[in-house]
Structure formats: C-alpha cells, structure tokens
C-alpha cells in the first residue's frame, strides 16, 4: 500500500491520514516504543481508536486493531487470523542474531501455534495445569510471598517490584513446572532476553547476546526435560512426559520454554499495575484492606484499566475485511487490547478506575477463544494472596512521596519497573 500521504492537522501526538486509493487510515507517527507512549499509552490509543477501529502503522509495518468488537471477531476466527506471528521478533533481527534464532529447535506449541496441532498441545497442557494442581499452589504461593515480605516488612519501606512482584510469580511458576528454584535468577535473566528480542527494539549487540541467551535457555530446559525422563518427579513437567498423547522431548521442551516465560513476566506486571492503581487512590487501598471481598473485582479492573498485555499479534491467512478495512492474505496485525478495554461503548466511563465495575471481567487481557490464557486462574490467585498479605503485613501502605514509576519499552508486556512504597514498619 502507498504510505506517503500528507498529514492531517489537529492531533497532538500522532497524525492520521487516509491512504489515497484504499481509504485505509494511516497513523504515520505511531510508535509504541516511543517514551511518551510507554509512559502512558492510553490518550493516544483512545484518540486513534475514535478515528478508526483498524489502521495502518508504517513504523510497525502492521495493521493495528483498536476496536473491541473487531478484536473479539479476530480472536474467534483462528482459521482466518493465524497465531504464528505471536512470538516472532517485532523487528527483523540482524543476520547474526537471526542465524542463532533460526537454529533454535523450538516447536510452536501454544500461543504461536494454530489448529490442528494446537489442539493436541493445549489438551495436554490443560490437563497438566488442572484446577486441582493450580489450587494446590495456594500454600506454596502463600509461603513464598510470606518469606519475601518477612525480609522487608520491618523496614517500613521497599521497592515492591524487586522485593516481591518480580520474584514471586517466577518462584510460583517454576515450582509448578518443577524447575529448580535455585536457578530462578538465571531463568529470569534468560526470559528477559526473550522479552527484548521478541517484543522490544534491542541494539545489534544486545540482539546477539539475547539470542545466545535464548539458546542457553533452550539447552537448559532440554537438559531438564531429559533429566526428568530418567528420574520422574510429581510436577507439571512429569505430567507432560506421562501424557497419553506421547509428546516428544522437543515438544515438551518447547512447552516448558513457553510456560516458564508466559507464567511470570505477565503476573509481575499485573501485580505492579494493580498495586500502583490502588495506592494512587489511597481511599481505595483502605477500602480493600477493610473489605477483602473487593480484591477480585480490583484485579479484573486492573487488567482492564492497565492491561499487562496491552497488544498481541495475529496474521491473516486469507484476504478478509475487518472494521471496514480490506486486508490481503499475510497482513500482520497488532491487536491493541489496551485500546479495546477502554472503549466507552463497552465500558462506560472507561478512564475511571472502578473496582466495582460490573463488567470488568469482559477485559481482553487474557485473550479469548482457543488461545485464552491458561494461567489466568493462577495469576488471579497470586494477586489475591499478595494483596491480602500486603493488607495484613504492611499497615498504612502507600506510595513513596514523588513516586512516578517508569515502564518497560515493550510492545506486549506492560508494568511498572519500580514501586517505592512506605508503611508503618517496626
Ligand atoms: C496477568 C497475567 C497474565 C496475562 C495478562 C496473560 C495473558 C495472555 C495472553 C494475552 C495470551 C494469548 C492469548 C491469545 O493469543 O489469544 C496468553 C496465553 C497463554 N498464557 Fe497467559 N497471561 C498471564 C499469566 C499467565 C500465567 C501465570 C501462565 C502460566 C502459569 C500463563 C500461561 C499461558 C499459556 C500457556 C498461554 C498459551 C495458551 C494457548 O495458546 O493455548 N499465562 N496469556
């Protein structure tokens, strides 16, 4: 398509024009990694969504879908909108990094896999992550969170991200899988490599180092799976190995690789977003501490208001139309959950953080349809436990004076990098 259309006046941050022959709206300057957008994406996303539910971003070389109905439609039709694009690097990696990544024997299994193969993996993973196994994590999460809080509760101050929100979800998901907790720091560092390669804009050197890190991570997981074949335990990985669908080692390695990443970065961000928005409104934190039945609604509202996964990807398999825009086969799409979750027609007064919002559970943060997040129950459980413990153990919890957290420059994962807080210590 032609992209060189002139600029429309009137928009503060991003100009939107129409492509002369197709009429497709174009947001010429849209850059989800630009500092202003990373700091607060919502004003720009709302403005763009109001102009059109689907538009083209030359900087991303992708169509961005901001309308709630349009995203629902896409997620419900995996035959037309393939998931294979979901985990690919956002920007083409340099040749050296591309070569390393191409050599990774990863099998697409979950969020980047289409039916019919997806059905086989999803069924195996669903039974391995049974509600019983997830519910069985409650005492583990409570013990780990308590241990972490014990380290700083008496100080009366801490940065809650490194002290609690960063380590806890990793320790939880690694315990669920059966990965040695002593390796948690290494695994977290490898996951950070993947985050940057697939959803960020790393420098050439960083791309190569990160690609090498992903290679090491894959080899580590492969050795772990081989070890469990020899000496089985009673964890999620053992159930995948014992599954009647006879998954191969590369398939199980790829499943564990996917899960060990999906299961913590997202939840770290949710804990940060939730706590940030509760503490920014001090009356709300008091209400929650006095009535814990409000926690579940607050978690849903945090997912809606400040989505931990603000954007996710698809690619069209055939020519189709979305929101009045014709898309050729092979069109790459960015689904802006964060924009759809603030659509006024679906969520009245969308810019108000309302923990009693009746339909907050319609938020799209966990996706929908055949790829609906398998860890949603676990993420919700972790939030419930952490908020309860913070309310019990950190009296008068509040943001540190002047706290203004930064966010990671990343397309798909959003949460505060720091959350300095104060309370009445001993
Ligand atoms: C706040 C926390 C979380 C958020 C916002 C989140 C979000 C998402 C999203 C957007 C998808 C893709 C949906 C799609 O493509 O339509 C997804 C898939 C997935 N998530 Fe989560 N996730 C979270 C936590 C977790 C946790 C804790 C786990 C595991 C322990 C997990 C495991 C998975 C898996 C395995 C998939 C792939 C499902 C499939 O493709 O069939 N997630 N998640």
CSV table of C-alpha atoms in Angstrom, one decimal, residues 9-414:
chain,number,residue,atom,x,y,z
A,9,UNK,CA,-3.8,18.6,11.3
A,10,UNK,CA,-5.2,18.6,14.9
A,11,UNK,CA,-3.7,15.6,16.6
A,12,UNK,CA,-1.3,16.3,19.4
A,13,UNK,CA,0.9,13.2,19.1
A,14,UNK,CA,0.1,11.2,16.1
A,15,UNK,CA,-1.2,12.2,12.7
A,16,UNK,CA,-3.7,10.0,10.9
A,17,UNK,CA,-4.4,10.2,7.2
A,18,UNK,CA,-6.2,8.0,4.7
A,19,UNK,CA,-4.4,6.0,2.0
A,20,UNK,CA,-5.5,7.6,-1.3
A,21,UNK,CA,-6.7,4.5,-3.1
A,22,UNK,CA,-8.0,2.2,-0.4
A,23,UNK,CA,-9.1,4.8,2.2
A,24,UNK,CA,-7.3,2.8,4.9
A,25,UNK,CA,-6.4,5.1,7.8
A,26,UNK,CA,-2.7,5.5,8.4
A,27,UNK,CA,-1.1,6.6,11.7
A,28,UNK,CA,2.2,7.8,10.3
A,29,UNK,CA,4.0,8.6,13.6
A,30,UNK,CA,2.6,5.9,15.8
A,31,UNK,CA,5.4,4.3,17.7
A,32,UNK,CA,4.6,2.1,20.7
A,33,UNK,CA,8.2,2.1,21.9
A,34,UNK,CA,8.4,6.0,22.0
A,35,UNK,CA,9.0,7.3,25.5
A,36,UNK,CA,5.7,9.3,25.7
A,37,UNK,CA,3.7,6.3,24.6
A,38,UNK,CA,5.5,4.0,27.0
A,39,UNK,CA,4.8,6.4,29.9
A,40,UNK,CA,1.1,6.5,29.2
A,41,UNK,CA,-0.3,4.8,26.0
A,42,UNK,CA,-4.0,5.5,26.7
A,43,UNK,CA,-4.6,9.0,25.5
A,44,UNK,CA,-3.0,8.2,22.1
A,45,UNK,CA,-4.7,4.8,21.8
A,46,UNK,CA,-8.1,6.3,22.6
A,47,UNK,CA,-7.7,9.1,20.1
A,48,UNK,CA,-6.7,6.6,17.4
A,49,UNK,CA,-9.5,4.2,18.2
A,50,UNK,CA,-12.0,7.0,18.0
A,51,UNK,CA,-10.8,7.7,14.4
A,52,UNK,CA,-11.0,4.1,13.3
A,53,UNK,CA,-11.1,0.6,14.7
A,54,UNK,CA,-8.4,-0.5,12.3
A,55,UNK,CA,-5.5,1.5,10.9
A,56,UNK,CA,-2.0,1.0,9.5
A,57,UNK,CA,1.2,1.8,11.3
A,58,UNK,CA,4.2,2.3,8.9
A,59,UNK,CA,6.6,2.2,11.8
A,60,UNK,CA,5.4,-1.3,12.8
A,61,UNK,CA,4.6,-2.3,9.2
A,62,UNK,CA,1.4,-3.8,10.7
A,63,UNK,CA,-2.3,-3.0,10.9
A,64,UNK,CA,-3.4,-2.1,14.4
A,65,UNK,CA,-6.8,-3.1,15.6
A,66,UNK,CA,-8.2,-1.0,18.4
A,67,UNK,CA,-11.9,-1.8,18.3
A,68,UNK,CA,-13.3,-4.2,20.9
A,69,UNK,CA,-15.8,-5.9,18.5
A,70,UNK,CA,-13.1,-6.2,15.8
A,71,UNK,CA,-10.7,-7.8,18.3
A,72,UNK,CA,-13.4,-10.2,19.5
A,73,UNK,CA,-14.1,-11.2,15.9
A,74,UNK,CA,-10.4,-11.9,15.2
A,75,UNK,CA,-9.9,-14.0,18.3
A,76,UNK,CA,-12.9,-16.1,17.5
A,77,UNK,CA,-11.7,-17.0,14.0
A,78,UNK,CA,-8.3,-18.7,14.2
A,79,UNK,CA,-8.6,-20.1,10.6
A,80,UNK,CA,-8.5,-16.6,9.1
A,81,UNK,CA,-6.3,-15.0,11.8
A,82,UNK,CA,-3.3,-17.2,12.5
A,83,UNK,CA,-1.4,-17.0,15.8
A,84,UNK,CA,2.0,-17.9,14.2
A,85,UNK,CA,3.1,-14.3,14.4
A,86,UNK,CA,2.7,-14.0,18.1
A,87,UNK,CA,6.3,-14.8,19.2
A,88,UNK,CA,8.2,-13.5,16.3
A,89,UNK,CA,10.7,-10.7,16.8
A,90,UNK,CA,8.8,-7.4,16.3
A,91,UNK,CA,11.7,-6.0,14.2
A,92,UNK,CA,13.8,-8.2,11.9
A,93,UNK,CA,16.9,-9.2,13.8
A,94,UNK,CA,20.4,-8.6,12.5
A,95,UNK,CA,21.8,-11.6,10.4
A,96,UNK,CA,23.9,-12.9,13.3
A,97,UNK,CA,21.0,-13.0,15.8
A,98,UNK,CA,18.7,-14.3,13.1
A,99,UNK,CA,21.0,-17.2,12.5
A,100,UNK,CA,21.2,-18.1,16.2
A,101,UNK,CA,17.4,-17.9,16.5
A,102,UNK,CA,16.8,-20.0,13.3
A,103,UNK,CA,19.0,-22.7,14.9
A,104,UNK,CA,16.7,-23.0,17.9
A,105,UNK,CA,14.8,-26.3,17.6
A,106,UNK,CA,11.7,-24.7,19.1
A,107,UNK,CA,8.3,-26.3,18.1
A,108,UNK,CA,5.4,-23.9,18.0
A,109,UNK,CA,3.1,-25.3,20.6
A,110,UNK,CA,0.9,-22.7,22.4
A,111,UNK,CA,0.3,-19.0,21.8
A,112,UNK,CA,2.1,-19.2,18.4
A,113,UNK,CA,0.5,-22.4,17.1
A,114,UNK,CA,-2.6,-22.9,15.0
A,115,UNK,CA,-5.1,-25.8,14.9
A,116,UNK,CA,-5.0,-28.8,14.5
A,117,UNK,CA,-1.5,-29.1,16.2
A,118,UNK,CA,-2.5,-26.5,18.8
A,119,UNK,CA,-5.4,-28.7,20.0
A,120,UNK,CA,-3.1,-31.6,20.9
A,121,UNK,CA,-0.7,-29.4,22.9
A,122,UNK,CA,-3.5,-27.4,24.5
A,123,UNK,CA,-5.3,-30.6,25.7
A,124,UNK,CA,-2.0,-31.9,27.2
A,125,UNK,CA,-1.3,-28.6,28.9
A,126,UNK,CA,-4.8,-28.1,30.1
A,127,UNK,CA,-4.8,-31.5,31.9
A,128,UNK,CA,-1.3,-30.8,33.3
A,129,UNK,CA,-2.5,-27.4,34.6
A,130,UNK,CA,-5.6,-28.8,36.1
A,131,UNK,CA,-7.7,-26.6,38.5
A,132,UNK,CA,-6.6,-29.1,41.3
A,133,UNK,CA,-2.9,-28.5,40.6
A,134,UNK,CA,-3.4,-24.7,40.4
A,135,UNK,CA,-5.4,-24.7,43.6
A,136,UNK,CA,-2.7,-26.8,45.2
A,137,UNK,CA,-0.3,-23.9,44.6
A,138,UNK,CA,-2.1,-21.7,47.2
A,139,UNK,CA,0.1,-22.9,50.2
A,140,UNK,CA,3.2,-22.6,48.0
A,141,UNK,CA,2.5,-19.1,46.9
A,142,UNK,CA,1.5,-18.0,50.4
A,143,UNK,CA,4.7,-19.4,51.9
A,144,UNK,CA,6.9,-17.9,49.3
A,145,UNK,CA,5.2,-14.5,49.5
A,146,UNK,CA,5.4,-14.5,53.3
A,147,UNK,CA,9.1,-15.3,53.2
A,148,UNK,CA,9.7,-12.4,50.8
A,149,UNK,CA,7.6,-10.0,52.9
A,150,UNK,CA,9.4,-11.1,56.0
A,151,UNK,CA,12.7,-9.8,54.5
A,152,UNK,CA,11.5,-6.2,54.4
A,153,UNK,CA,8.2,-5.7,56.5
A,154,UNK,CA,10.0,-4.3,59.5
A,155,UNK,CA,11.9,-1.6,57.4
A,156,UNK,CA,8.7,0.4,56.7
A,157,UNK,CA,9.8,0.9,53.1
A,158,UNK,CA,10.7,-1.1,50.0
A,159,UNK,CA,10.6,-1.1,46.3
A,160,UNK,CA,7.8,-3.6,45.9
A,161,UNK,CA,8.8,-4.7,42.4
A,162,UNK,CA,12.2,-6.2,43.0
A,163,UNK,CA,11.3,-7.2,46.6
A,164,UNK,CA,8.1,-9.0,45.9
A,165,UNK,CA,6.4,-8.7,42.5
A,166,UNK,CA,9.4,-9.7,40.4
A,167,UNK,CA,10.5,-12.9,42.3
A,168,UNK,CA,7.1,-14.3,43.4
A,169,UNK,CA,5.5,-15.2,40.1
A,170,UNK,CA,8.8,-16.8,38.9
A,171,UNK,CA,9.1,-18.9,42.0
A,172,UNK,CA,5.5,-19.9,41.6
A,173,UNK,CA,5.6,-21.0,38.0
A,174,UNK,CA,9.0,-22.7,38.3
A,175,UNK,CA,7.7,-24.6,41.4
A,176,UNK,CA,4.6,-25.6,39.3
A,177,UNK,CA,6.7,-26.8,36.4
A,178,UNK,CA,9.3,-28.5,38.7
A,179,UNK,CA,12.2,-26.3,37.6
A,180,UNK,CA,14.9,-26.0,40.3
A,181,UNK,CA,14.3,-22.8,42.3
A,182,UNK,CA,18.0,-22.3,42.8
A,183,UNK,CA,18.2,-21.5,39.1
A,184,UNK,CA,15.4,-18.9,39.3
A,185,UNK,CA,17.8,-15.9,38.7
A,186,UNK,CA,19.4,-17.5,35.7
A,187,UNK,CA,16.0,-18.4,34.2
A,188,UNK,CA,14.6,-14.9,34.8
A,189,UNK,CA,17.6,-13.4,33.0
A,190,UNK,CA,17.1,-15.7,30.0
A,191,UNK,CA,13.4,-14.7,29.9
A,192,UNK,CA,14.4,-11.1,29.9
A,193,UNK,CA,16.4,-11.8,26.7
A,194,UNK,CA,13.4,-13.3,25.1
A,195,UNK,CA,11.3,-10.3,26.1
A,196,UNK,CA,13.6,-7.9,24.4
A,197,UNK,CA,14.2,-9.9,21.2
A,198,UNK,CA,10.6,-10.7,20.5
A,199,UNK,CA,8.8,-7.6,21.7
A,200,UNK,CA,11.4,-4.8,22.0
A,201,UNK,CA,13.8,-2.9,19.8
A,202,UNK,CA,17.3,-4.0,21.0
A,203,UNK,CA,20.6,-2.8,19.7
A,204,UNK,CA,22.6,-5.2,17.4
A,205,UNK,CA,24.9,-6.3,20.2
A,206,UNK,CA,22.0,-6.8,22.5
A,207,UNK,CA,20.2,-8.8,19.9
A,208,UNK,CA,23.1,-11.2,19.5
A,209,UNK,CA,23.7,-11.5,23.3
A,210,UNK,CA,19.9,-12.1,23.9
A,211,UNK,CA,19.7,-14.6,21.1
A,212,UNK,CA,22.6,-16.5,22.6
A,213,UNK,CA,20.8,-16.3,26.0
A,214,UNK,CA,17.7,-17.8,24.4
A,215,UNK,CA,19.8,-20.6,23.0
A,216,UNK,CA,21.3,-21.3,26.5
A,217,UNK,CA,17.8,-21.2,28.0
A,218,UNK,CA,16.5,-23.7,25.5
A,219,UNK,CA,19.5,-26.1,26.1
A,220,UNK,CA,18.9,-25.7,29.9
A,221,UNK,CA,15.2,-26.7,29.5
A,222,UNK,CA,16.1,-29.6,27.2
A,223,UNK,CA,18.5,-31.0,29.8
A,224,UNK,CA,15.9,-30.5,32.5
A,225,UNK,CA,13.3,-32.5,30.5
A,226,UNK,CA,15.8,-35.2,29.7
A,227,UNK,CA,16.7,-35.4,33.4
A,228,UNK,CA,13.0,-35.8,34.3
A,229,UNK,CA,12.6,-38.6,31.8
A,230,UNK,CA,15.3,-40.5,33.6
A,231,UNK,CA,14.1,-39.6,37.1
A,232,UNK,CA,10.5,-38.6,37.2
A,233,UNK,CA,9.0,-36.4,39.9
A,234,UNK,CA,5.5,-35.2,40.5
A,235,UNK,CA,5.4,-31.8,38.8
A,236,UNK,CA,3.7,-30.4,35.7
A,237,UNK,CA,6.7,-31.5,33.5
A,238,UNK,CA,6.2,-35.1,34.7
A,239,UNK,CA,2.6,-35.0,33.7
A,240,UNK,CA,3.5,-33.7,30.3
A,241,UNK,CA,6.0,-36.6,30.0
A,242,UNK,CA,3.4,-39.1,31.1
A,243,UNK,CA,0.7,-37.7,28.9
A,244,UNK,CA,-1.1,-40.2,26.7
A,245,UNK,CA,-0.5,-38.1,23.7
A,246,UNK,CA,3.1,-39.2,23.8
A,247,UNK,CA,4.7,-35.8,23.4
A,248,UNK,CA,8.3,-35.8,22.1
A,249,UNK,CA,11.2,-34.3,24.1
A,250,UNK,CA,11.4,-31.3,21.7
A,251,UNK,CA,7.7,-30.7,22.1
A,252,UNK,CA,7.8,-30.9,25.9
A,253,UNK,CA,10.9,-28.7,26.0
A,254,UNK,CA,9.1,-26.1,23.8
A,255,UNK,CA,6.0,-26.3,26.1
A,256,UNK,CA,8.1,-25.8,29.2
A,257,UNK,CA,10.1,-23.0,27.4
A,258,UNK,CA,6.8,-21.3,26.6
A,259,UNK,CA,5.3,-21.7,30.0
A,260,UNK,CA,8.3,-20.7,32.0
A,261,UNK,CA,8.1,-17.4,30.2
A,262,UNK,CA,4.3,-16.9,29.9
A,263,UNK,CA,3.9,-17.6,33.6
A,264,UNK,CA,5.7,-14.8,35.4
A,265,UNK,CA,6.6,-11.6,33.4
A,266,UNK,CA,2.8,-11.1,32.9
A,267,UNK,CA,1.9,-11.6,36.5
A,268,UNK,CA,4.8,-9.4,37.8
A,269,UNK,CA,3.3,-6.7,35.7
A,270,UNK,CA,-0.2,-7.3,36.8
A,271,UNK,CA,0.8,-7.1,40.5
A,272,UNK,CA,2.6,-3.9,39.8
A,273,UNK,CA,-0.3,-2.3,37.8
A,274,UNK,CA,-2.8,-3.4,40.4
A,275,UNK,CA,-0.9,-2.1,43.4
A,276,UNK,CA,0.0,1.1,41.6
A,277,UNK,CA,-3.6,2.0,40.8
A,278,UNK,CA,-4.8,1.0,44.3
A,279,UNK,CA,-2.1,3.1,46.0
A,280,UNK,CA,-2.6,6.1,43.7
A,281,UNK,CA,-6.1,6.3,45.2
A,282,UNK,CA,-5.3,6.0,49.0
A,283,UNK,CA,-9.0,5.7,50.0
A,284,UNK,CA,-9.3,2.6,47.8
A,285,UNK,CA,-6.4,0.8,49.5
A,286,UNK,CA,-8.2,1.4,52.8
A,287,UNK,CA,-11.4,0.1,51.4
A,288,UNK,CA,-9.8,-3.0,50.1
A,289,UNK,CA,-8.0,-3.7,53.4
A,290,UNK,CA,-11.3,-3.4,55.3
A,291,UNK,CA,-13.3,-5.5,52.8
A,292,UNK,CA,-11.3,-8.2,51.1
A,293,UNK,CA,-14.2,-9.3,49.0
A,294,UNK,CA,-13.3,-6.3,46.8
A,295,UNK,CA,-10.0,-7.8,45.8
A,296,UNK,CA,-11.3,-10.0,42.9
A,297,UNK,CA,-13.1,-7.0,41.3
A,298,UNK,CA,-9.9,-4.9,41.7
A,299,UNK,CA,-7.8,-7.5,39.9
A,300,UNK,CA,-10.2,-7.5,36.9
A,301,UNK,CA,-10.3,-3.8,36.8
A,302,UNK,CA,-6.5,-3.6,36.9
A,303,UNK,CA,-6.4,-6.0,33.9
A,304,UNK,CA,-8.9,-3.8,32.0
A,305,UNK,CA,-7.6,-0.4,33.0
A,306,UNK,CA,-3.9,-1.1,32.6
A,307,UNK,CA,-3.6,-4.3,30.6
A,308,UNK,CA,-0.5,-6.3,31.5
A,309,UNK,CA,-0.6,-7.5,27.8
A,310,UNK,CA,-1.6,-4.3,26.0
A,311,UNK,CA,-1.0,-5.7,22.5
A,312,UNK,CA,-0.8,-9.1,20.9
A,313,UNK,CA,-0.3,-10.3,17.4
A,314,UNK,CA,-2.0,-12.3,14.6
A,315,UNK,CA,-1.5,-12.6,10.8
A,316,UNK,CA,-4.3,-13.2,8.2
A,317,UNK,CA,-4.3,-16.5,6.2
A,318,UNK,CA,-6.6,-15.2,3.5
A,319,UNK,CA,-8.0,-11.9,2.2
A,320,UNK,CA,-10.6,-10.6,4.6
A,321,UNK,CA,-12.2,-7.4,6.0
A,322,UNK,CA,-12.0,-6.0,9.5
A,323,UNK,CA,-13.7,-2.8,10.6
A,324,UNK,CA,-14.3,-1.8,7.0
A,325,UNK,CA,-10.6,-2.2,6.0
A,326,UNK,CA,-9.7,-4.8,3.4
A,327,UNK,CA,-6.7,-6.9,4.4
A,328,UNK,CA,-4.7,-9.1,2.0
A,329,UNK,CA,-3.6,-12.6,3.0
A,330,UNK,CA,-0.4,-12.3,5.1
A,331,UNK,CA,-1.4,-9.0,6.7
A,332,UNK,CA,0.3,-8.7,10.1
A,333,UNK,CA,-2.0,-7.4,12.8
A,334,UNK,CA,-1.4,-5.9,16.2
A,335,UNK,CA,-4.4,-6.3,18.5
A,336,UNK,CA,-4.5,-3.4,20.9
A,337,UNK,CA,-6.3,-4.9,23.9
A,338,UNK,CA,-5.4,-1.8,25.9
A,339,UNK,CA,-7.4,0.3,23.5
A,340,UNK,CA,-10.4,-2.0,23.3
A,341,UNK,CA,-10.5,-2.3,27.0
A,342,UNK,CA,-11.2,1.4,27.2
A,343,UNK,CA,-13.9,1.5,24.6
A,344,UNK,CA,-16.8,3.6,26.1
A,345,UNK,CA,-19.5,1.6,24.3
A,346,UNK,CA,-18.4,-1.5,26.2
A,347,UNK,CA,-17.0,0.0,29.4
A,348,UNK,CA,-18.9,3.2,30.5
A,349,UNK,CA,-16.5,5.9,31.8
A,350,UNK,CA,-13.6,3.8,30.7
A,351,UNK,CA,-10.9,6.2,32.1
A,352,UNK,CA,-12.2,5.7,35.6
A,353,UNK,CA,-10.6,3.0,37.7
A,354,UNK,CA,-13.6,1.4,39.3
A,355,UNK,CA,-13.1,-1.8,41.3
A,356,UNK,CA,-16.9,-2.3,41.4
A,357,UNK,CA,-17.3,-2.2,37.6
A,358,UNK,CA,-20.0,-4.7,36.8
A,359,UNK,CA,-18.5,-6.0,33.5
A,360,UNK,CA,-14.7,-5.7,34.2
A,361,UNK,CA,-14.4,-9.4,33.5
A,362,UNK,CA,-15.1,-8.7,29.8
A,363,UNK,CA,-11.5,-7.3,29.7
A,364,UNK,CA,-9.4,-8.8,26.9
A,365,UNK,CA,-6.0,-9.0,28.8
A,366,UNK,CA,-6.1,-12.8,28.8
A,367,UNK,CA,-7.1,-13.0,25.1
A,368,UNK,CA,-10.2,-15.1,24.1
A,369,UNK,CA,-11.1,-18.2,22.2
A,370,UNK,CA,-8.8,-21.2,21.6
A,371,UNK,CA,-5.7,-19.4,23.0
A,372,UNK,CA,-7.4,-18.0,26.1
A,373,UNK,CA,-4.6,-17.7,28.7
A,374,UNK,CA,-4.2,-21.0,30.5
A,375,UNK,CA,-2.7,-19.3,33.5
A,376,UNK,CA,-5.5,-16.8,34.2
A,377,UNK,CA,-6.6,-18.7,37.3
A,378,UNK,CA,-3.1,-18.8,38.7
A,379,UNK,CA,-2.5,-15.1,38.0
A,380,UNK,CA,-5.7,-14.2,39.8
A,381,UNK,CA,-4.8,-16.5,42.7
A,382,UNK,CA,-1.4,-14.9,43.1
A,383,UNK,CA,-2.9,-11.4,43.1
A,384,UNK,CA,-5.5,-12.3,45.7
A,385,UNK,CA,-2.8,-13.8,48.0
A,386,UNK,CA,-0.4,-10.9,47.6
A,387,UNK,CA,-3.0,-8.2,48.2
A,388,UNK,CA,-4.3,-10.0,51.3
A,389,UNK,CA,-0.8,-10.4,52.7
A,390,UNK,CA,0.2,-6.7,51.9
A,391,UNK,CA,-3.0,-5.6,53.7
A,392,UNK,CA,-2.2,-7.8,56.7
A,393,UNK,CA,1.6,-7.1,56.9
A,394,UNK,CA,2.2,-3.6,55.6
A,395,UNK,CA,0.0,-1.3,57.7
A,396,UNK,CA,-0.8,2.1,56.1
A,397,UNK,CA,0.8,1.0,52.8
A,398,UNK,CA,1.2,4.0,50.5
A,399,UNK,CA,3.4,5.1,47.6
A,400,UNK,CA,6.6,6.8,48.5
A,401,UNK,CA,6.4,10.6,48.1
A,402,UNK,CA,7.1,11.6,44.5
A,403,UNK,CA,7.0,8.0,43.2
A,404,UNK,CA,6.5,8.1,39.5
A,405,UNK,CA,7.3,4.6,38.1
A,406,UNK,CA,8.9,4.0,34.7
A,407,UNK,CA,7.5,1.3,32.4
A,408,UNK,CA,9.5,-1.1,30.1
A,409,UNK,CA,9.7,-0.1,26.4
A,410,UNK,CA,8.0,-3.2,25.1
A,411,UNK,CA,5.0,-3.8,22.7
A,412,UNK,CA,3.3,-6.6,24.6
A,413,UNK,CA,4.3,-6.5,28.3
A,414,UNK,CA,3.4,-3.5,30.5
